[in-house]
XYZ file of C-alpha atoms in Angstrom:
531
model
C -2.488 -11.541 30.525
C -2.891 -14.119 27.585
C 0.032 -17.098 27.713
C 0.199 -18.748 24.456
C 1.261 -22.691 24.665
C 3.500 -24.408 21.681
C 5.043 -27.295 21.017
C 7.407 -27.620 18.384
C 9.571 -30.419 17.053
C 13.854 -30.721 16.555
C 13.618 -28.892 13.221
C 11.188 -26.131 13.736
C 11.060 -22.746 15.369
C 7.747 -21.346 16.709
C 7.375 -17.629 16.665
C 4.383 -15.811 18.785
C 3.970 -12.634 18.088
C 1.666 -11.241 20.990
C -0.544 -8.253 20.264
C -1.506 -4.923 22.371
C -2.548 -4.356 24.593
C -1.304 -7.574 25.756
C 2.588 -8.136 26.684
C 3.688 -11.796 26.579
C 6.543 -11.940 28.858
C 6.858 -15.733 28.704
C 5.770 -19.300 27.239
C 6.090 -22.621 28.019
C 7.607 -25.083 25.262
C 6.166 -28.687 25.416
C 7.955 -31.660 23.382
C 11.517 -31.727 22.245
C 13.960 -30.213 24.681
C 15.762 -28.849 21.888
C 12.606 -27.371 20.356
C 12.910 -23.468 19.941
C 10.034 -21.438 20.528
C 10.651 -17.427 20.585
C 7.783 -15.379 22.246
C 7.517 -11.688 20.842
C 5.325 -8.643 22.175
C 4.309 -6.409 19.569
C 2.777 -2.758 19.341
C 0.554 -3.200 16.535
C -1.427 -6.584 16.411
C -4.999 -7.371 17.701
C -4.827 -10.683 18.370
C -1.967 -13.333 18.700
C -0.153 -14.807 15.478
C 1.569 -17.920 15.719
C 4.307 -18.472 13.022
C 5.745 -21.785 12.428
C 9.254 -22.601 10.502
C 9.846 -25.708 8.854
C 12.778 -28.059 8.131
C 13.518 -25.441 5.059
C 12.693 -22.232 6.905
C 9.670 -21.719 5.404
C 7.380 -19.860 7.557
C 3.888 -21.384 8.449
C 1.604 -17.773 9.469
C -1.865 -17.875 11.328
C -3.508 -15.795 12.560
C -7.033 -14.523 14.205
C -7.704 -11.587 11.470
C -5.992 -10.528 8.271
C -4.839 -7.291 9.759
C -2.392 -9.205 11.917
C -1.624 -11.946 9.217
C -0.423 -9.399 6.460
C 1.473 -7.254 9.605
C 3.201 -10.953 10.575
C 4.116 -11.316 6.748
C 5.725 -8.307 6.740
C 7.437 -8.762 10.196
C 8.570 -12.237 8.966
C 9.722 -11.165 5.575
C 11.606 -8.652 7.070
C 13.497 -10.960 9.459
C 14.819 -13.163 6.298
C 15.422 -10.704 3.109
C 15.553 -6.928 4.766
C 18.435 -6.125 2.685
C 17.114 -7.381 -0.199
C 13.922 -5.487 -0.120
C 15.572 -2.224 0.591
C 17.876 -2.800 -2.674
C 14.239 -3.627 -4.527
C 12.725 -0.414 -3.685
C 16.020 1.621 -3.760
C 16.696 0.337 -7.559
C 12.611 1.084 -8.678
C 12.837 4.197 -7.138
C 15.802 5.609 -8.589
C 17.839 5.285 -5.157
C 20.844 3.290 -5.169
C 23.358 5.396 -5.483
C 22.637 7.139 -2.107
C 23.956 3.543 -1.216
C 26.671 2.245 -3.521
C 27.608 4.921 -4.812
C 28.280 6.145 -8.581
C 28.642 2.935 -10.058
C 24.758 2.773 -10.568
C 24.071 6.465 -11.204
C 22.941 5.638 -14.604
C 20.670 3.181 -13.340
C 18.839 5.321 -10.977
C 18.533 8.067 -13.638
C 16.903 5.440 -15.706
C 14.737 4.652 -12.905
C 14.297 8.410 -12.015
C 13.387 9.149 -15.848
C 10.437 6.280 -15.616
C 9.303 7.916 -12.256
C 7.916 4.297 -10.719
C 8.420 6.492 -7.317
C 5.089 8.621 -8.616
C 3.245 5.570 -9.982
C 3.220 3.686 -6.800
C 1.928 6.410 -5.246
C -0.818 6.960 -7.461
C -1.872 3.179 -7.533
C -1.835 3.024 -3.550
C -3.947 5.578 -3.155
C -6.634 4.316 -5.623
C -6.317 0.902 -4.256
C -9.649 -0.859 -2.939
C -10.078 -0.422 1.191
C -9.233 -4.268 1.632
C -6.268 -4.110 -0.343
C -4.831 -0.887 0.836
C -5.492 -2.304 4.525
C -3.757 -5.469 3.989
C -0.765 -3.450 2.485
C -0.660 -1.234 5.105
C -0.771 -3.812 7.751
C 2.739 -5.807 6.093
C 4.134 -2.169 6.136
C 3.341 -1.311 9.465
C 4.886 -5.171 10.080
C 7.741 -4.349 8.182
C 8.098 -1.328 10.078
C 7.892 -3.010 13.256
C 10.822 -5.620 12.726
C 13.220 -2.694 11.512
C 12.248 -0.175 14.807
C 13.480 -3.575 17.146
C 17.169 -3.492 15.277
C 20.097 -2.192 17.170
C 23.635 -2.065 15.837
C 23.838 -5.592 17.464
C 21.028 -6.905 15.587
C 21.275 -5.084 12.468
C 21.725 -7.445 9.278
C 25.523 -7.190 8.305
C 25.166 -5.791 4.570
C 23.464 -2.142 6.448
C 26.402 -2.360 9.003
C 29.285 -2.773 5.986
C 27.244 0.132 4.122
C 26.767 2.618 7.180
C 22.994 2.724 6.569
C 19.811 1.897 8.196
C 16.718 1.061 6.568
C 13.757 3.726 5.651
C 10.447 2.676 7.454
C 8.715 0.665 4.337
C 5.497 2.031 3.070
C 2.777 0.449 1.029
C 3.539 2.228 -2.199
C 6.950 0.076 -1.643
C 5.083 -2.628 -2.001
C 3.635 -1.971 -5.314
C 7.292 -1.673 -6.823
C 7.542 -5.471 -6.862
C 5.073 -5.505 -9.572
C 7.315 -2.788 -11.104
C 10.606 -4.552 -10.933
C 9.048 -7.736 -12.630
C 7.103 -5.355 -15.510
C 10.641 -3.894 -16.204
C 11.701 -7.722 -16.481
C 9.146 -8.913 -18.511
C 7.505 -6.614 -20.598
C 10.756 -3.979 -21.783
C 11.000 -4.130 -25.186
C 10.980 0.109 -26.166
C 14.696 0.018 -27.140
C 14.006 -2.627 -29.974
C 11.645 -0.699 -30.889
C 14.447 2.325 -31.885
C 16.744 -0.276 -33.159
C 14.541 -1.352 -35.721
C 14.081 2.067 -37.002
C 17.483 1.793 -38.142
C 16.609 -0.908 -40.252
C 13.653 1.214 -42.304
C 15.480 1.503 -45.321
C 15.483 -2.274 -45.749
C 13.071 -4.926 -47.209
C 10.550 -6.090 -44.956
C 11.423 -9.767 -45.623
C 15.265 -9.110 -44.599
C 14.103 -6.973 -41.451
C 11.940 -9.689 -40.375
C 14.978 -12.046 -40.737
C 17.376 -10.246 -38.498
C 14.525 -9.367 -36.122
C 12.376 -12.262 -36.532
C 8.966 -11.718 -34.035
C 7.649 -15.341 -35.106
C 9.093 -18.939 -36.153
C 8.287 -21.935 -38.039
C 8.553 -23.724 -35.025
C 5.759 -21.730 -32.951
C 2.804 -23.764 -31.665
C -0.210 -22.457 -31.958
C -2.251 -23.316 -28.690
C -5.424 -21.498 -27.992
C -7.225 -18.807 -30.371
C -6.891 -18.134 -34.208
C -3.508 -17.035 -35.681
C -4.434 -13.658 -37.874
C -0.597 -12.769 -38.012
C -0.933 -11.982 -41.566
C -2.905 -9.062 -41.006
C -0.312 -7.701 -38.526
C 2.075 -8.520 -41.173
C 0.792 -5.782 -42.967
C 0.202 -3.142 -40.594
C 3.630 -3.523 -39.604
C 5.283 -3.167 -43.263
C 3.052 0.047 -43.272
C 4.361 0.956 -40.129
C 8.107 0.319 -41.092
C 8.009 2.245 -44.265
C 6.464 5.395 -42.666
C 9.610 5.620 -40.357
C 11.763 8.567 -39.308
C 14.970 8.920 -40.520
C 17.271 5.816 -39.919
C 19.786 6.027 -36.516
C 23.388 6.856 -36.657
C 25.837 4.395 -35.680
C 26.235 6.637 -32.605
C 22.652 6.540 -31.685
C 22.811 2.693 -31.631
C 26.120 2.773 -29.506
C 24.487 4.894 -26.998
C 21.009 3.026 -27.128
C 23.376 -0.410 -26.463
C 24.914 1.271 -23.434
C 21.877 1.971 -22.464
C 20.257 -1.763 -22.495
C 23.839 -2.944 -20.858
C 22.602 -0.510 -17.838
C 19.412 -1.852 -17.716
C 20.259 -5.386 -18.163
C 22.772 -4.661 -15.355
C 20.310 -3.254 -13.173
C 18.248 -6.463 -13.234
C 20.925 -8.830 -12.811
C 21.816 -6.865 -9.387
C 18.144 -7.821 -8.486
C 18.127 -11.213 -9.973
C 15.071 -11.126 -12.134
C 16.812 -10.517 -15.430
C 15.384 -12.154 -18.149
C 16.925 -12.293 -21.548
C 14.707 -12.034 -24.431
C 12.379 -11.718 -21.823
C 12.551 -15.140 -21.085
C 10.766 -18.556 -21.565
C 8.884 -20.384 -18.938
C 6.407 -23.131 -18.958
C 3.263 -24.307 -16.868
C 0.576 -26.618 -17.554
C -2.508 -27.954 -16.119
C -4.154 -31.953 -16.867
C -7.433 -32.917 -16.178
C -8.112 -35.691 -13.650
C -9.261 -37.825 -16.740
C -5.471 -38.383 -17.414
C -3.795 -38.585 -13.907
C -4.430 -41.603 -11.360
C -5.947 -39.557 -8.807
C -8.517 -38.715 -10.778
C -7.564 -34.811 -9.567
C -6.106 -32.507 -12.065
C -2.170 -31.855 -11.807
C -0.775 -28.529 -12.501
C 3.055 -27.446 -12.846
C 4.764 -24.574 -13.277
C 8.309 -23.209 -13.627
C 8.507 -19.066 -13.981
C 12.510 -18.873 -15.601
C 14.151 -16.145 -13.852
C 17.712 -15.963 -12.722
C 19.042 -18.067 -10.288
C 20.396 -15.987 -7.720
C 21.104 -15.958 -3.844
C 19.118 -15.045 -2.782
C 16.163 -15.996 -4.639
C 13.683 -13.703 -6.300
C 10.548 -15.760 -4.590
C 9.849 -16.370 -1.181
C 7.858 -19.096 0.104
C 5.161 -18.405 2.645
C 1.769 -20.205 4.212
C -0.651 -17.884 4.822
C -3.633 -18.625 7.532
C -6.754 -16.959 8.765
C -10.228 -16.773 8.981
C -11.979 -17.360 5.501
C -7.889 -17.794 3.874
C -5.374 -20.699 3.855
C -3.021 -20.033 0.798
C 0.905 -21.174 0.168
C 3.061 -20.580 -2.496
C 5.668 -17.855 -3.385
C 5.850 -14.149 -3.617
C 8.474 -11.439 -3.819
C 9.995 -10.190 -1.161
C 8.236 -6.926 -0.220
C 5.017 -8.115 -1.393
C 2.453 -9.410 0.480
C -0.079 -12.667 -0.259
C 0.779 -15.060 -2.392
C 1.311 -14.848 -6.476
C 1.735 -17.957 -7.481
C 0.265 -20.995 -5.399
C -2.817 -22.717 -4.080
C -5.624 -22.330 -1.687
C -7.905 -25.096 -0.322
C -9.929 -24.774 -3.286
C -7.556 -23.846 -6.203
C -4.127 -23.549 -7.558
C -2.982 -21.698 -10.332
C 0.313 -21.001 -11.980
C 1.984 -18.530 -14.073
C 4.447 -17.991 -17.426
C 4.999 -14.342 -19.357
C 3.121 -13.699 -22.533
C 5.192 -11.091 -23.862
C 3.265 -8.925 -25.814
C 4.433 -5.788 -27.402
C 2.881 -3.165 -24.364
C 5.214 -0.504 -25.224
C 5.390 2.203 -27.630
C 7.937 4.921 -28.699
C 6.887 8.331 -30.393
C 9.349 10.580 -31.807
C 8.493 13.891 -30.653
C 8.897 17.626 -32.780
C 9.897 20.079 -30.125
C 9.911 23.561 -31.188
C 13.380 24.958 -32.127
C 12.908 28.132 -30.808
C 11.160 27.018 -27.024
C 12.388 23.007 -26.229
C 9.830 22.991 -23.751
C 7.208 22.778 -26.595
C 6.445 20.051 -28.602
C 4.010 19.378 -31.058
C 0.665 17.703 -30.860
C -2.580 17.372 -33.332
C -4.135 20.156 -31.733
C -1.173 22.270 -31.682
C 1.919 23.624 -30.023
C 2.268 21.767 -26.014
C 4.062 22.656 -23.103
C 5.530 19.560 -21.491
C 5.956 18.939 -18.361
C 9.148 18.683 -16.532
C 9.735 16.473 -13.011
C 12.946 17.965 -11.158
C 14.685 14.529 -9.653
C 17.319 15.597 -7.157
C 19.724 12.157 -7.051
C 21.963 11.127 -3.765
C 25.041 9.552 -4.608
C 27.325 8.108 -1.762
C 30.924 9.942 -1.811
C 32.990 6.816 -1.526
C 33.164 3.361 -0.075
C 34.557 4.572 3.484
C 32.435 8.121 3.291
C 28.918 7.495 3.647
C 28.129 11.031 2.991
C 26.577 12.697 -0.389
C 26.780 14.740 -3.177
C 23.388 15.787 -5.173
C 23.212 15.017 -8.739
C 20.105 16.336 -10.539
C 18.096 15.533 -13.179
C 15.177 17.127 -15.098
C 12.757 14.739 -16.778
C 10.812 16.012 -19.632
C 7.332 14.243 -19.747
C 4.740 14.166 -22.891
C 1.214 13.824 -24.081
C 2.656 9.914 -23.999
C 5.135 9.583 -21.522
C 8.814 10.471 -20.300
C 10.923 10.972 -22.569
C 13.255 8.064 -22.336
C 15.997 8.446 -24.884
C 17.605 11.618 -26.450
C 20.521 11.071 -29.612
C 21.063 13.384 -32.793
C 18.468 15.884 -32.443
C 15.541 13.239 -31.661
C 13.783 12.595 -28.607
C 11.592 9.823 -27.620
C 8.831 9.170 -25.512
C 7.455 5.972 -24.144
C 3.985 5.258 -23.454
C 4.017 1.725 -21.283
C 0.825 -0.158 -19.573
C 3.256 0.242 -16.483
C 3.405 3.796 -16.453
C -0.127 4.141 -16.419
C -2.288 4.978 -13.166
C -5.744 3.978 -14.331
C -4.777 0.966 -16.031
C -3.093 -0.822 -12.630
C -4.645 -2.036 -9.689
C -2.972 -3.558 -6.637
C -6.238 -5.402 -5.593
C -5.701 -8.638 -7.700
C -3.590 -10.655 -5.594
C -6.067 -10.278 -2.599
C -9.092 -11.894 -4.510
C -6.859 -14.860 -6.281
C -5.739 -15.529 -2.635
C -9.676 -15.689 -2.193
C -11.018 -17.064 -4.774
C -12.713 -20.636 -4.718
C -13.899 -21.527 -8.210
C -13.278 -20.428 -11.800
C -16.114 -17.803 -12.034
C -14.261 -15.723 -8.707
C -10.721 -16.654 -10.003
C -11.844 -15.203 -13.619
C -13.416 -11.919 -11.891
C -10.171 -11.485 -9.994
C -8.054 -11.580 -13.371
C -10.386 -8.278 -14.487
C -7.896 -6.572 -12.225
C -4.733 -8.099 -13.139
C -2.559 -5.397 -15.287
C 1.164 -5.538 -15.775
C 3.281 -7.652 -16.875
C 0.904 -9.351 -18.812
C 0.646 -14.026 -17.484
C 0.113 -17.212 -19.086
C -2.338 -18.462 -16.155
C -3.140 -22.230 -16.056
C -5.889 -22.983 -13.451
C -7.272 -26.112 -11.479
C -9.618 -26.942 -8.643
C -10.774 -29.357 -6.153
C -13.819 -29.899 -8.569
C -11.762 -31.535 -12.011
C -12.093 -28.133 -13.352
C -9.134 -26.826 -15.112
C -8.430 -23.722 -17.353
C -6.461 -21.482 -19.317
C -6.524 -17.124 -18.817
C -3.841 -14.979 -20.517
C -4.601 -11.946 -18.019
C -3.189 -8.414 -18.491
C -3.757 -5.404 -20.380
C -1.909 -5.002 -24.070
C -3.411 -2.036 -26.156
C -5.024 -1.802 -29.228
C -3.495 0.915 -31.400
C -4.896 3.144 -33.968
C -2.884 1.450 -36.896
C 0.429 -0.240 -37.035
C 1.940 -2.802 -34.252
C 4.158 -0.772 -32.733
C 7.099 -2.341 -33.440
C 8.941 0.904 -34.486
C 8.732 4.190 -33.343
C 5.177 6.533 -34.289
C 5.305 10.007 -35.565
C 4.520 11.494 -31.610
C 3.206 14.867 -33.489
C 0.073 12.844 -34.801
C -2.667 10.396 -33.525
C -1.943 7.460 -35.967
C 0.005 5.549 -33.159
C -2.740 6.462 -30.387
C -3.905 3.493 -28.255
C -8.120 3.502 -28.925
C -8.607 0.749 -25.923
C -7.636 -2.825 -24.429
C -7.858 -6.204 -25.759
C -11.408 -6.913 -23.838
C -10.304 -9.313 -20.904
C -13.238 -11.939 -21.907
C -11.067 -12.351 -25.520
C -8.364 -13.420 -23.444
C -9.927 -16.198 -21.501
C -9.821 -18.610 -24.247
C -10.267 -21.823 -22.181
C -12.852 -22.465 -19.383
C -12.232 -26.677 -19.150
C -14.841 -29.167 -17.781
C -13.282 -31.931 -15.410
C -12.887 -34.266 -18.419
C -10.968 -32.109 -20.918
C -7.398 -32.307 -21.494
C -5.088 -28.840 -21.366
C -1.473 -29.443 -21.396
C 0.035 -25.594 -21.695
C 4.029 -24.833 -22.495
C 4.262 -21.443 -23.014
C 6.929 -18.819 -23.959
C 5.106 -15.493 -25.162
C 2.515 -17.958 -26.684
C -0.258 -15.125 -27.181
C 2.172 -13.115 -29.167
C 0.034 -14.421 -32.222
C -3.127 -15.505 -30.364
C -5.678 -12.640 -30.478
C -4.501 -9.851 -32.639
C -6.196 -6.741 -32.532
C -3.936 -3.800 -33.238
């Protein structure tokens, strides 16, 4: 039997996590008498773990393989923020009123009508082996910390609510990167709103909607606004009918949901948001190393969207901060780099107004004719009352397009949304696991070729001098217009004909004795303009 040794200090607790088919049953603490050291046996692991909590409860993970890390991470995670991850997935999913009740019924029908619940599960199941492994594993230890809770031991929010937990899954896992698309990259219901506007000048449209300022700064890349300029007058002028006052009082009810929805989660981000980072060569700093900063504005809230973690094993030593629920590390450092990251904001959704047939509302029209669309029958729980944990079923038929669900029904029209989100071959989960990874520029520029939604500012430094600049993410390229008000759904002139090429996006790779000193708040919006 394997007896694992630890000696911890006043302020720390140690944490062994023993594997099968080994069974710790005790462990000797050396040092401080008032040292804590906690000695779990686990079904699951290969190896022993030992986790490590500092003076700020930060946990300090290492372990033998990554199996057993990511399992730890998830087992750890758990232990701190349970609650909060189940309200995560519940609110992406379309779940929380099984919960609370139907106060947030709207919400989930929102959620519901996007169906992140299906895209998950697509992305999971096309993820690499490594990465679908290493999700798995903080699943299964996920999994593992919820089947050791009792109604002793069961954090106080599921015992007020009269719930317990689902087992977590690794498409849960994905829905982080959901929750902070939604946050960051939701701009559809402008979109509508602006239509309303049509009959107007463009000059006067552009001043109650401005998209740019005197007061930008143009950092990296050539500004060709005026051409977009253009393409979105063209765009404007070939609208749809304006919106009735109603349809703008129901599309406002429908942002205050939204908004509402993200606030519960603390990630809301108004206008969505302004953060900074930037990166300065060694030339400039008294170390000779290169500094980086960064500081991603989201909501303060308690508790906090990010959770700190340090992350060790054979071939990986990474710290920094990710969501709870996902595992690795988003924004942080390894031994060899650090890298940080700001939103760039640019326009990834689209609207189409789609002609449905009059006589059949099941069909609606495309180039090529007369199409059936598909509808996704969402049965919704919703919780009876406070004291009555019990439910009724609400449900809900989506109907889904050539382009997307159709998101938002008033006066006759219906519109679809196509979104970089909602799109199965343009995510992958695997780029997390190779920035983790990655020692130099060239590997932490091959692991952006995978990064999808929401589109990052990424500053970048190493151990070398080197530092650089990558805005990483996928924003179409459209057929003609910007997409800044809604397309004509029963024709291909709003069609996206590919993706900004990731190379035309990776404006700045910096030799040790350059200077790059990034602010940014959606500073690509006018960088590289091809739509």
């Amino acid at each position: 039997m394997k007896r694992l040794f630890a000696t911890v200090g006043p302020a720390f607790v140690l944490l062994l996590l023993c594997s099968q088919p080994f069974y710790l049953v005790n462990a000797e603490a050396q040092g401080a008498a008032d040292a804590t050291t906690k000695t779990l046996s686990l079904a699951g692991l290969h190896d022993s773990v030992t986790v490590r909590r500092d003076e700020r409860g930060i946990p300090y993970i290492e372990a033998k393989n990554d199996d057993d890390l990511y399992f730890a991470q998830g087992y750890i995670t758990a232990s701190d923020r349970l609650f909060q991850m189940d309200l995560l997935r519940r609110s992406e999913r379309g779940e929380l009123a099984e919960v609370l009740g139907n106060a947030v019924l709207g919400q989930d029908k929102q959620h519901r009508t996007l169906g992140f619940a299906q895209e998950v599960e697509l992305e999971i199941a096309k993820a690499s082996p490594a990465t679908r492994n290493l999700i798995e594993a903080y699943a299964r230890g996920v999994n593992a910390y919820i089947a050791s809770l009792d109604a002793r031991t069961m954090p106080p929010e599921f015992l007020i609510l009269q719930y317990k937990p689902k087992p977590w899954t690794a498409a849960d896992s994905l829905l982080v990167g959901k929750l902070f698309a939604e946050a960051l990259s939701n701009t559809w219901r402008l979109d509508i709103m602006r239509s309303a506007f049509a009959g107007l000048p463009a000059e006067k449209c552009a001043l109650l909607m401005p998209e740019t300022s005197p007061l930008d700064v143009l950092i990296v890349g050539k500004d060709a606004v005026g051409n977009n300029k253009k393409a979105t007058a063209s765009t404007a002028g070939d609208s749809q009918d304006r919106l009735s006052r109603e349809s703008i009082s129901t599309l406002a009810r429908d942002q205050e949901v939204a908004t509402q929805s993200l606030e519960r989660l603390g990630v809301y981000a108004e206008g969505l948001a302004a953060s900074n980072n930037w990166v300065v060569s060694g030339k400039h700093t008294v170390s000779g190393k290169p500094l980086l900063a960064n500081d991603p504005h989201l909501t303060a809230s308690a508790p906090s969207i990010w959770y700190m973690v340090h992350l060790t094993a054979p071939g990986l030593h990474v710290a920094g901060v990710t969501a709870p629920g996902g595992p690795g590390v988003i924004i942080g450092h390894n031994d060899h780099i650090a890298w940080g990251m700001t939103n760039v904001g640019p326009d990834v959704q689209d609207v189409y107004e789609e002609k449905f047939d009059p006589d059949n509302a099941k069909r609606y029209q495309t180039p090529a004719g007369w199409r059936d669309a598909g509808i996704r029958h969402e049965e919704i729980k919703v919780r009876k009352g406070f004291t009555d944990s019990a439910t009724d079923t609400v449900a809900l038929d989506v109907t889904v397009t050539r382009h997307g669900p159709i998101v938002f029904e008033q006066g006759g029209k219906r519109y679809a949304l196509r979104w970089t989100a909602l799109d199965p071959a343009l995510n992958t989960a695997d780029s997390v696991y190779l920035i983790n990874r990655a020692r130099n520029w060239t590997e932490f520029s091959a692991a952006l070729e995978s990064f999808t939604a929401p589109t990052q500012n990424i500053v970048y430094a190493d151990t070398a001098g080197h530092i650089g600049y990558h805005a990483a993410g996928v924003v179409p390229i459209r057929n003609s217009g910007d997409g800044s008000v809604p397309y004509d759904g029963s024709v291909d002139t709003g069609e996206w004909v590919k993706f900004i090429p990731v190379a035309n996006c990776r404006p700045y790779t910096i030799r040790r004795r350059e200077l790059s000193s990034l602010q940014t708040s959606a500073l690509l919006e006018r960088v590289i303009l091809f739509f």
